[in-house]
């Protein structure tokens, strides 16, 4: 793939950890809810972009 937009997996895990802490402190599920990941990233593969001669907008970051 040349580019992608989606959930930041690290952030998703962090959010899940926050919910786990709430449960472990209270032993109650009240107040816990499913939620969408709060941070999404726009990334691109610089080698693929060069190969296909595609210019990528500046709000995308290179995949490391």
C-alpha positions as a Markdown table, in Angstrom:
| # | Residue | x | y | z |
|---|---|---|---|---|
| 1 | Unk | 0.0 | 0.0 | 0.0 |
| 2 | Unk | 1.1 | 3.5 | -0.7 |
| 3 | Unk | -0.9 | 5.3 | 2.0 |
| 4 | Unk | -3.4 | 4.5 | 4.8 |
| 5 | Unk | -5.6 | 6.3 | 7.3 |
| 6 | Unk | -6.7 | 4.5 | 10.5 |
| 7 | Unk | -6.6 | 3.9 | 14.1 |
| 8 | Unk | -3.4 | 4.5 | 16.1 |
| 9 | Unk | -3.0 | 1.0 | 17.6 |
| 10 | Unk | -0.8 | 2.3 | 20.5 |
| 11 | Unk | -3.5 | 4.8 | 21.4 |
| 12 | Unk | -6.2 | 2.2 | 21.2 |
| 13 | Unk | -4.3 | 0.0 | 23.6 |
| 14 | Unk | -3.7 | 3.0 | 25.9 |
| 15 | Unk | -7.4 | 3.7 | 26.0 |
| 16 | Unk | -8.2 | 0.1 | 26.8 |
| 17 | Unk | -5.7 | 0.3 | 29.6 |
| 18 | Unk | -7.4 | 3.3 | 31.1 |
| 19 | Unk | -10.7 | 1.3 | 31.1 |
| 20 | Unk | -8.9 | -1.6 | 32.7 |
| 21 | Unk | -7.6 | 0.6 | 35.5 |
| 22 | Unk | -11.1 | 1.9 | 36.2 |
| 23 | Unk | -12.4 | -1.6 | 36.5 |
| 24 | Unk | -9.5 | -2.8 | 38.6 |
| 25 | Unk | -9.9 | 0.1 | 41.0 |
| 26 | Unk | -13.6 | -0.2 | 41.4 |
| 27 | Unk | -14.4 | -3.8 | 40.4 |
| 28 | Unk | -17.5 | -2.4 | 38.7 |
| 29 | Unk | -18.3 | -2.2 | 35.0 |
| 30 | Unk | -20.6 | 0.8 | 35.5 |
| 31 | Unk | -19.3 | 3.7 | 33.5 |
| 32 | Unk | -17.2 | 1.5 | 31.2 |
| 33 | Unk | -18.2 | 1.7 | 27.6 |
| 34 | Unk | -17.0 | 0.8 | 24.2 |
| 35 | Unk | -15.4 | 3.8 | 22.4 |
| 36 | Unk | -13.8 | 4.6 | 19.2 |
| 37 | Unk | -10.1 | 5.1 | 19.2 |
| 38 | Unk | -9.4 | 8.8 | 19.7 |
| 39 | Unk | -6.3 | 9.2 | 17.6 |
| 40 | Unk | -6.1 | 8.2 | 14.0 |
| 41 | Unk | -3.0 | 8.5 | 11.8 |
| 42 | Unk | -2.3 | 9.2 | 8.1 |
| 43 | Unk | 0.8 | 7.3 | 7.0 |
| 44 | Unk | 2.5 | 6.5 | 3.8 |
| 45 | Unk | 5.2 | 4.2 | 2.4 |
| 46 | Unk | 7.8 | 6.6 | 1.0 |
| 47 | Unk | 9.4 | 3.8 | -1.2 |
| 48 | Unk | 6.1 | 2.9 | -2.8 |
| 49 | Unk | 5.2 | 6.6 | -3.3 |
| 50 | Unk | 8.6 | 7.1 | -5.1 |
| 51 | Unk | 8.1 | 4.0 | -7.2 |
| 52 | Unk | 4.7 | 5.1 | -8.5 |
| 53 | Unk | 5.8 | 8.8 | -8.6 |
| 54 | Unk | 3.0 | 9.9 | -6.2 |
| 55 | Unk | 3.2 | 13.1 | -4.2 |
| 56 | Unk | 1.8 | 12.7 | -0.7 |
| 57 | Unk | 0.1 | 15.6 | 1.2 |
| 58 | Unk | 2.1 | 17.1 | 4.1 |
| 59 | Unk | -0.4 | 15.9 | 6.7 |
| 60 | Unk | 0.7 | 12.3 | 6.2 |
| 61 | Unk | 3.8 | 10.9 | 8.0 |
| 62 | Unk | 6.2 | 8.3 | 6.7 |
| 63 | Unk | 5.8 | 4.7 | 8.0 |
| 64 | Unk | 8.8 | 3.8 | 10.0 |
